[in-house]
Structure formats: structure tokens, C-alpha cells
Amino acid sequence: MKHVVPPDERGLDYLEIRGLTVEFDGFRAVDGVDLTLLQGRLHFLIGPNGAGKTTLVDAVTGLVPGSGLARYRGRELLGLRSHKVVQAGVGRTFQTATVFEELTVLQNLDIAGGVHRSAWGMLRARRGVPEYVESALETIGLSDLRDRPAGVLAHGQKQWLEIGMLLVQDSKVMLLDEPVAGMSAEERTETGELLRRIGAERTIVVIEHDMEFVRTFADVVTVLHAGKVLTEGTVAEIQADPRVQEVYLGRTAEGADHA
Ligand code: ADP
Ligand code: MG
């Protein structure tokens, strides 16, 4: 087990999860998970299909009921409705993109930004592109495509738009469910670099299977198996762990090699 300096002593933000449990008809999809997710590091959450990764994110973001504790900036998230979780600064993306295909890139961002605006503020904001939306467009590299319907975007660009929507929502914690699935190698690299850029002042958790991507971008990796944390560490540490190879990496020849 690794010991770290408690995050609050370093003045960093963090999301703290303790004893998180989610049951579906007596089946524990998430079973007593403890995680401390620190600002400024790219956390990866890996584990075989059915390990409970998506359910964990669902519980933290108010989509399924969970017991235990999930605290961010002194606020208990479990039991909050989804929009309250967003207002508390915690945003997520889904395994399948959820952009409004018939609306433009800009309109998608504008709607996402509405989460933090009053109706009056929205009316005023519509007279021009607000600064924070401009800035999000630039960060995700879609400035030139702002007036295109989201439906015509490439697969990778849709995922970046979703990340842009979290940016305008001012999510300080971003829980990204398989954001690079189906992306080309080039799109993966661009996504990793995007996450690095926005990650310094945020807490980012990425669920991903592709070990090449994990190796390149992960600062910390947590391995989930059958609803429990199997182990946590650097990529090298988890790849050297025989238990991890057994439940997960052993299945992908690529993942099990040179730790
Ligand atoms: P992962 O994202 O790691 O692949 P999931 O979190 O989607 O895994 O699923 C974890 C387990 O919980 C699986 O066995 C899945 O079948 C089960 N599960 C997920 N959602 C539900 C649900 N709404 N009702 C019943 N079982 C569910
Ligand atoms: Mg999943």
C-alpha cells in the first residue's frame, strides 16, 4: 500500500470516496470502494468489463443510489440529484456521446453553460459568445467548427465537444467514461494532450481499456475488479502486479508485457 501526504495539507482539491457501495437486487456492483482523487493528476480507472467502473461514476453523479461517502469540497454528493452534482462542480461524460446532433457546436456549449446561469444571465449572454465559451472552444480545438451541427463532427470531435461542455459547466472534477473508445491513434493522442492541458487545475478520472493510452497518459491507475479496488499505483506498479495480470492484463498480450 502506498502512503501519500494528505491532500488537504498540500492545498489541493480532491474527491474523496469512502466505502462506496451500489447494490442491484442484492448484487454488489460496487463493493466498498475507497478512492482519493487528487487535483492535477490524470487518474485512470481500469478493470475488466462488469468491474463496476461505470456504476461507480453513476453513483457519484446521482444516477444510481449508492451508500458510503463521496465528498468534494466538503459537500456530500451521494443523495444529490444529478444537476446538483453538476452544480457542485462534478461533471461526467458517457460511454456513448450525448451531444445534441442537430444543434451547432456553439449551441451545445451554450446549453451546457446554462447550468450555472440564471434565466436573465442567459438572455444577456445570447447577445454574444461569452468569454468562457470562446475559451472552451479554443481549448477543445473546435473554434472553426462552432457553427456546424454537432452531428457532422467526427467521432473524436464529438467527445471533445462533450469535454468542452464540462468546461463551460465549470466542472472541477471530470469523470470520463471511455472517452477514447473508437478513436484513431491520432485522436487518442490529441485527447490525452487535451486532458493534460485541462488537468492541472482539475481532478480528472478516465475510464479506459487501451493500455497504450493508459501507459502514455496515466499518473495514477486504480484497478477495479468485481466491484472492489484490486490495487492502485503507477502504470509500472500495476503492470508488475501479478493479481492485475491475472484478472485483467493477462487477457491482453500487449498489456501484460514490459511493466
Ligand atoms: P463496467 O463499466 O466496469 O464495465 P458496470 O459498472 O457497467 O461495469 O457494471 C457492473 C456490474 O453491474 C455488471 O455486472 C452489470 O451487469 C451490473 N449492472 C450495471 N447496471 C445495472 C443495473 N441498472 N441493474 C442491474 N445490474 C446492473
Ligand atoms: Mg462501463
Coordinates of C-alpha atoms in Angstrom, one line a residue, residues 22-251:
V22 CA -24.0 0.1 -5.1
E23 CA -26.4 -2.8 -5.0
F24 CA -28.8 -4.0 -7.7
D25 CA -31.2 -6.5 -6.2
G26 CA -28.6 -7.7 -3.7
F27 CA -25.8 -7.9 -6.2
R28 CA -23.0 -5.5 -5.3
A29 CA -21.8 -3.9 -8.5
V30 CA -19.6 -1.6 -6.4
D31 CA -18.5 -3.0 -3.2
G32 CA -16.9 -0.8 -0.5
V33 CA -14.6 1.3 -2.8
D34 CA -12.2 3.8 -1.3
L35 CA -10.6 6.3 -3.6
T36 CA -8.9 9.6 -3.2
L37 CA -8.7 11.5 -6.4
L38 CA -6.3 14.4 -6.4
Q39 CA -6.4 17.6 -8.5
G40 CA -3.6 17.9 -11.0
R41 CA -3.2 14.2 -11.7
L42 CA -4.7 12.1 -14.5
H43 CA -6.3 9.2 -12.8
F44 CA -7.2 6.1 -14.7
L45 CA -9.8 3.6 -13.7
I46 CA -9.3 0.3 -15.4
G47 CA -10.7 -3.2 -14.9
P48 CA -12.5 -5.9 -16.9
N49 CA -16.0 -5.5 -18.3
G50 CA -18.5 -5.6 -15.5
A51 CA -15.9 -4.5 -12.9
G52 CA -18.2 -1.6 -11.8
K53 CA -16.4 1.3 -13.3
T54 CA -19.5 2.9 -14.9
T55 CA -21.7 2.2 -11.9
L56 CA -19.1 3.9 -9.6
V57 CA -19.4 7.1 -11.8
D58 CA -23.2 6.7 -12.0
A59 CA -23.4 6.6 -8.2
V60 CA -21.1 9.7 -7.7
T61 CA -23.1 11.7 -10.2
G62 CA -26.6 10.9 -8.8
L63 CA -27.8 8.4 -11.5
V64 CA -28.0 5.3 -9.3
P65 CA -28.3 5.3 -5.5
G66 CA -25.2 4.4 -3.6
S67 CA -24.2 4.1 0.1
G68 CA -21.0 5.3 1.7
L69 CA -19.4 8.6 1.1
A70 CA -18.4 10.7 -1.9
R71 CA -17.2 14.2 -0.8
Y72 CA -16.0 17.1 -2.8
R73 CA -15.0 20.4 -1.3
G74 CA -16.8 19.5 1.9
R75 CA -20.0 18.6 0.1
E76 CA -21.5 15.1 0.2
L77 CA -22.5 14.1 -3.3
L78 CA -24.4 10.9 -2.6
G79 CA -28.1 11.5 -2.5
L80 CA -27.8 14.7 -4.6
R81 CA -29.8 14.9 -7.8
S82 CA -27.7 14.9 -11.0
H83 CA -28.0 18.6 -11.7
K84 CA -27.0 19.4 -8.1
V85 CA -23.9 17.2 -8.6
V86 CA -23.0 19.3 -11.6
Q87 CA -23.6 22.5 -9.7
A88 CA -21.2 21.1 -7.0
G89 CA -18.5 21.1 -9.7
V90 CA -18.6 17.4 -10.7
G91 CA -19.3 16.5 -14.3
R92 CA -19.2 13.3 -16.3
T93 CA -19.3 12.0 -19.8
F94 CA -21.0 8.8 -21.0
Q95 CA -19.7 5.8 -23.0
T96 CA -21.9 7.0 -25.9
A97 CA -21.7 10.6 -26.9
T98 CA -24.7 12.7 -25.7
V99 CA -24.3 15.9 -27.8
F100 CA -27.4 17.3 -29.5
E101 CA -26.6 16.3 -33.1
E102 CA -28.9 18.8 -34.8
L103 CA -27.7 21.8 -32.8
T104 CA -24.5 23.6 -33.5
V105 CA -21.3 23.2 -31.6
L106 CA -21.8 26.6 -30.1
Q107 CA -25.4 25.9 -29.1
N108 CA -24.4 22.7 -27.4
L109 CA -21.8 24.6 -25.4
D110 CA -24.4 27.4 -24.6
I111 CA -26.9 24.9 -23.3
A112 CA -24.2 23.2 -21.1
G113 CA -23.3 26.7 -19.8
G114 CA -26.9 27.3 -18.8
V115 CA -26.4 25.0 -15.8
H116 CA -24.7 27.9 -13.9
R117 CA -26.7 30.8 -15.3
S118 CA -29.9 32.4 -14.3
A119 CA -32.5 32.9 -17.0
W120 CA -31.7 36.6 -17.1
G121 CA -28.0 35.8 -17.5
M122 CA -28.8 33.5 -20.4
L123 CA -30.7 36.2 -22.2
R124 CA -27.9 38.6 -21.9
A125 CA -25.3 36.0 -22.8
R126 CA -27.1 35.2 -26.1
R127 CA -26.2 38.6 -27.5
G128 CA -22.6 37.4 -27.9
V129 CA -20.5 34.4 -27.4
P130 CA -19.5 34.6 -23.7
E131 CA -15.8 34.6 -23.0
Y132 CA -15.8 31.3 -21.2
V133 CA -17.5 29.6 -24.2
E134 CA -14.9 31.1 -26.6
S135 CA -12.2 29.8 -24.3
A136 CA -13.7 26.3 -24.2
L137 CA -14.0 26.3 -28.0
E138 CA -10.3 27.1 -28.3
T139 CA -9.3 24.6 -25.7
I140 CA -11.1 21.7 -27.4
G141 CA -9.9 22.8 -30.8
L142 CA -13.3 23.4 -32.4
S143 CA -13.3 27.1 -32.9
D144 CA -13.5 26.8 -36.6
L145 CA -16.4 24.4 -36.4
R146 CA -18.5 26.4 -34.0
D147 CA -21.5 26.9 -36.4
R148 CA -21.6 23.3 -37.7
P149 CA -24.2 20.9 -36.4
A150 CA -22.7 18.6 -33.9
G151 CA -24.0 15.7 -35.9
V152 CA -21.4 16.2 -38.7
L153 CA -18.5 16.2 -36.3
A154 CA -16.0 13.3 -36.4
H155 CA -16.2 10.8 -33.6
G156 CA -13.3 12.3 -31.8
Q157 CA -14.6 15.8 -32.1
K158 CA -17.9 14.8 -30.5
Q159 CA -16.0 13.6 -27.5
W160 CA -14.0 16.8 -27.4
L161 CA -17.3 18.7 -27.6
E162 CA -18.5 16.8 -24.5
I163 CA -15.4 17.7 -22.7
G164 CA -16.0 21.3 -23.8
M165 CA -19.4 21.1 -22.3
L166 CA -17.9 20.1 -19.0
L167 CA -15.5 23.0 -19.3
V168 CA -18.3 25.6 -19.7
Q169 CA -20.2 23.9 -16.9
D170 CA -17.1 24.7 -14.9
S171 CA -16.6 21.1 -13.8
K172 CA -13.7 20.9 -11.5
V173 CA -14.0 17.2 -11.3
M174 CA -14.4 15.4 -14.7
L175 CA -15.3 11.7 -14.7
L176 CA -14.9 10.5 -18.3
D177 CA -16.3 7.1 -19.3
E178 CA -14.2 5.6 -22.0
P179 CA -13.6 8.9 -23.9
V180 CA -11.2 7.5 -26.4
A181 CA -13.1 4.3 -27.3
G182 CA -13.4 4.1 -31.1
M183 CA -10.9 6.9 -31.7
S184 CA -8.0 6.7 -34.1
A185 CA -4.5 6.7 -32.7
E186 CA -4.1 10.3 -33.6
E187 CA -7.3 11.3 -31.9
R188 CA -6.3 9.4 -28.8
T189 CA -3.0 11.3 -28.6
E190 CA -4.9 14.6 -29.1
T191 CA -7.3 13.7 -26.4
G192 CA -4.6 12.7 -24.0
E193 CA -2.9 16.1 -24.6
L194 CA -6.2 17.9 -24.1
L195 CA -6.7 16.1 -20.8
R196 CA -3.1 17.1 -19.7
R197 CA -3.8 20.7 -20.6
I198 CA -7.0 21.0 -18.7
G199 CA -6.0 18.6 -15.9
A200 CA -3.6 20.8 -14.0
E201 CA -6.4 22.7 -12.2
R202 CA -8.9 19.9 -12.3
T203 CA -9.5 16.4 -11.0
I204 CA -9.8 14.1 -14.0
V205 CA -10.7 10.5 -13.9
V206 CA -10.6 8.5 -17.1
I207 CA -12.1 5.0 -17.6
E208 CA -10.1 3.3 -20.3
H209 CA -9.1 -0.1 -21.6
D210 CA -6.4 0.7 -24.0
M211 CA -3.2 0.0 -22.2
E212 CA -1.1 2.0 -24.6
F213 CA -3.2 5.1 -23.9
V214 CA -3.0 4.4 -20.1
R215 CA 0.8 3.9 -20.3
T216 CA 1.2 7.2 -22.1
F217 CA -1.0 9.5 -20.0
A218 CA -1.8 8.0 -16.6
D219 CA -0.3 9.4 -13.4
V220 CA -2.2 7.0 -11.2
V221 CA -4.1 3.9 -12.1
T222 CA -6.7 2.2 -10.0
V223 CA -7.7 -1.4 -10.9
L224 CA -11.3 -2.3 -10.2
H225 CA -12.3 -5.9 -10.1
A226 CA -15.7 -7.3 -9.1
G227 CA -16.7 -4.0 -7.6
K228 CA -13.6 -3.7 -5.4
V229 CA -10.3 -1.9 -5.7
L230 CA -7.8 -4.6 -6.5
T231 CA -4.8 -2.2 -6.4
E232 CA -3.6 1.3 -7.1
G233 CA -0.3 2.7 -8.3
T234 CA 1.7 3.9 -11.2
V235 CA 1.4 2.1 -14.6
A236 CA 4.6 0.3 -13.9
E237 CA 3.4 -0.8 -10.5
I238 CA 0.1 -2.1 -11.6
Q239 CA 1.6 -3.9 -14.6
A240 CA 4.1 -5.6 -12.3
D241 CA 1.3 -6.8 -10.0
P242 CA 0.5 -10.5 -10.7
R243 CA -3.0 -10.1 -9.4
V244 CA -3.7 -7.5 -12.1
Q245 CA -2.2 -9.6 -14.8
E246 CA -4.4 -12.4 -13.7
V247 CA -7.8 -10.5 -13.7
Y248 CA -7.1 -8.0 -16.4
L249 CA -3.8 -7.6 -18.1
G250 CA -3.3 -11.3 -18.7
R251 CA -6.1 -11.1 -21.2

